[in-house]
mmCIF file of C-alpha atoms in Angstrom:
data_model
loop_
_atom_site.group_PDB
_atom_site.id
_atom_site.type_symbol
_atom_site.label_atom_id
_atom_site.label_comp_id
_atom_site.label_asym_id
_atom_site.label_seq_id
_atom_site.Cartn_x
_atom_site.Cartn_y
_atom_site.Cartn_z
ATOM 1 C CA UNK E 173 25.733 41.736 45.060
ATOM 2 C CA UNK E 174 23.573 43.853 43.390
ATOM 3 C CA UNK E 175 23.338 43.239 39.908
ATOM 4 C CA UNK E 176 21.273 45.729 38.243
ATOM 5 C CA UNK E 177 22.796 48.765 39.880
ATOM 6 C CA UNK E 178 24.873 49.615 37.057
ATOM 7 C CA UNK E 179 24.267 52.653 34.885
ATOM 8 C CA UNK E 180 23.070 52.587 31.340
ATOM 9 C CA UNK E 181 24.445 55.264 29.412
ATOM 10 C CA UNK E 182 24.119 53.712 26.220
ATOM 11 C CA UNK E 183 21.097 53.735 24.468
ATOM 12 C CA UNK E 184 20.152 50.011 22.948
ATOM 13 C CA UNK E 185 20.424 50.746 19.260
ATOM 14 C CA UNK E 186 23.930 52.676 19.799
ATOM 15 C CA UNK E 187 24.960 48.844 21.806
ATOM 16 C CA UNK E 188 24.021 47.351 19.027
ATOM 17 C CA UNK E 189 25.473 49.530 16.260
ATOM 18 C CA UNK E 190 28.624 50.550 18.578
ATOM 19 C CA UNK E 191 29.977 47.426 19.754
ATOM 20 C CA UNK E 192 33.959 48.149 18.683
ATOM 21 C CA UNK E 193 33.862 51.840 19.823
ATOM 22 C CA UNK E 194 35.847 53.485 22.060
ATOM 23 C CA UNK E 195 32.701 54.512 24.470
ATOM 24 C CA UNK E 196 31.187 51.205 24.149
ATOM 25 C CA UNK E 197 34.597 49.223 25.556
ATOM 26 C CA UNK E 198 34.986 51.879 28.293
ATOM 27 C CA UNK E 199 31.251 51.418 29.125
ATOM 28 C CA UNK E 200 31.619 47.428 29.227
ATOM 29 C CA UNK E 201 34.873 47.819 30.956
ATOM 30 C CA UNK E 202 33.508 49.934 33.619
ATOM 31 C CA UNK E 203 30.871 47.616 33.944
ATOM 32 C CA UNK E 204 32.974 44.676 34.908
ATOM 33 C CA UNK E 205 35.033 46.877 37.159
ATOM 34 C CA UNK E 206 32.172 47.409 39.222
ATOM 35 C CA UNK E 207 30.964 43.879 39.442
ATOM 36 C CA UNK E 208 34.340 42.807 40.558
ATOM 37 C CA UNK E 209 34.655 45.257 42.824
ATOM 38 C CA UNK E 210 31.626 44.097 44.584
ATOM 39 C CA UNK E 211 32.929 40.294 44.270
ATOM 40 C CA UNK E 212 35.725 41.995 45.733
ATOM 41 C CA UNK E 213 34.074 43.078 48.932
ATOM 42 C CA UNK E 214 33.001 39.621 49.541
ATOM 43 C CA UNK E 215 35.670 37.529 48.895
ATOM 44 C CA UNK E 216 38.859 39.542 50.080
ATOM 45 C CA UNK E 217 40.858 36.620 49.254
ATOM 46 C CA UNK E 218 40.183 35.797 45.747
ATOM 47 C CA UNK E 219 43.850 36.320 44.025
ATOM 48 C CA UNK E 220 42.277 35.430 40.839
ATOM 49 C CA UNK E 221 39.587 38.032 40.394
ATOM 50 C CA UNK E 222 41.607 40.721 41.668
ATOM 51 C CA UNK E 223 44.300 40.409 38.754
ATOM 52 C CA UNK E 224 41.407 40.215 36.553
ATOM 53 C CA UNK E 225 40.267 43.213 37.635
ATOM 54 C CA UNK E 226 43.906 45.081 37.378
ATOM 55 C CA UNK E 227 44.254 43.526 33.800
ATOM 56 C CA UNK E 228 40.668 45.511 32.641
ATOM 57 C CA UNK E 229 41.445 48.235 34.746
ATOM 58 C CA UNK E 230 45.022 48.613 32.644
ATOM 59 C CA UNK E 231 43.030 48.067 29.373
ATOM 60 C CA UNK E 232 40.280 51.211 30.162
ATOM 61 C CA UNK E 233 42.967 53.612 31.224
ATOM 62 C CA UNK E 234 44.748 52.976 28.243
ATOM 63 C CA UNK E 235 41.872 53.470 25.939
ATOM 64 C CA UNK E 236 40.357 56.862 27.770
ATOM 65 C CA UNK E 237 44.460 57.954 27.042
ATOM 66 C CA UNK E 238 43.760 57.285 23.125
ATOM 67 C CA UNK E 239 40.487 58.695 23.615
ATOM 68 C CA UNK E 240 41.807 61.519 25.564
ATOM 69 C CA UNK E 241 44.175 62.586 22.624
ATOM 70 C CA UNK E 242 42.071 61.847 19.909
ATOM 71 C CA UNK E 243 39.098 63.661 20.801
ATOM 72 C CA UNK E 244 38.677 65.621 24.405
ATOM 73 C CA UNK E 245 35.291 66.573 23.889
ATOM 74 C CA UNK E 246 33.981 63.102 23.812
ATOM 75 C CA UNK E 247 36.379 62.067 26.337
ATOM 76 C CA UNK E 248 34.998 64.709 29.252
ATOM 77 C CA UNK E 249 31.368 63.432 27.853
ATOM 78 C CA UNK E 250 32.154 59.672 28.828
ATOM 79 C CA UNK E 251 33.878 60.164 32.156
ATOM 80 C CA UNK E 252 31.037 62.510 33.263
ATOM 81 C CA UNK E 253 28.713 60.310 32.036
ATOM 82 C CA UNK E 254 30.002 57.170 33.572
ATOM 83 C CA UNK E 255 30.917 58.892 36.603
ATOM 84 C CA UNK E 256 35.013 57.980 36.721
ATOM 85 C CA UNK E 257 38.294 59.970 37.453
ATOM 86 C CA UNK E 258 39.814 61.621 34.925
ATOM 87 C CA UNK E 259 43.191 59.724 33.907
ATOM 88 C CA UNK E 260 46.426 61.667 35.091
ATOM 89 C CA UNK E 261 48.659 63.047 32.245
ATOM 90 C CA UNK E 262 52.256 62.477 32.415
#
């Protein structure tokens, strides 16, 4: 697993300042996704960690949803940024 693969799109002083914004959450969340996912390719039968990983993947669609109503300008920004699909609209 390689650990330090992940992007930093996040400068250090807006982590620090930031923590409870949107951007910062979907950052963090996208984070985890990816280190699970690459748990996930390792242990294929690991029940546990693969609910985990639905649970935060439920929790940063439905903040890029408020994000994607509240502001759609910042919302193109982050999923270009941090390279992601763009949620599907009902």
């Amino acid at each position: 697993m390689l650990k330090n693969s992940f992007i930093s799109v996040i400068s250090q002083k807006e982590k620090e300042e930031n923590r409870g914004s949107v951007e910062f959450q979907v950052f963090s969340f996208t984070n985890k996704i990816r280190r699970l996912t690459s748990h996930l390719k390792l242990h294929k039968k690991d029940y546990l960690s693969q609910r985990g990983l639905r649970k935060i993947l439920g929790k940063r669609q439905r903040l890029l949803a408020y994000l994607s109503k509240k502001d759609r300008v910042r919302y193109k920004e982050l999923i270009g940024q941090l390279n992601i699909r763009e949620i599907k609209t009902r």
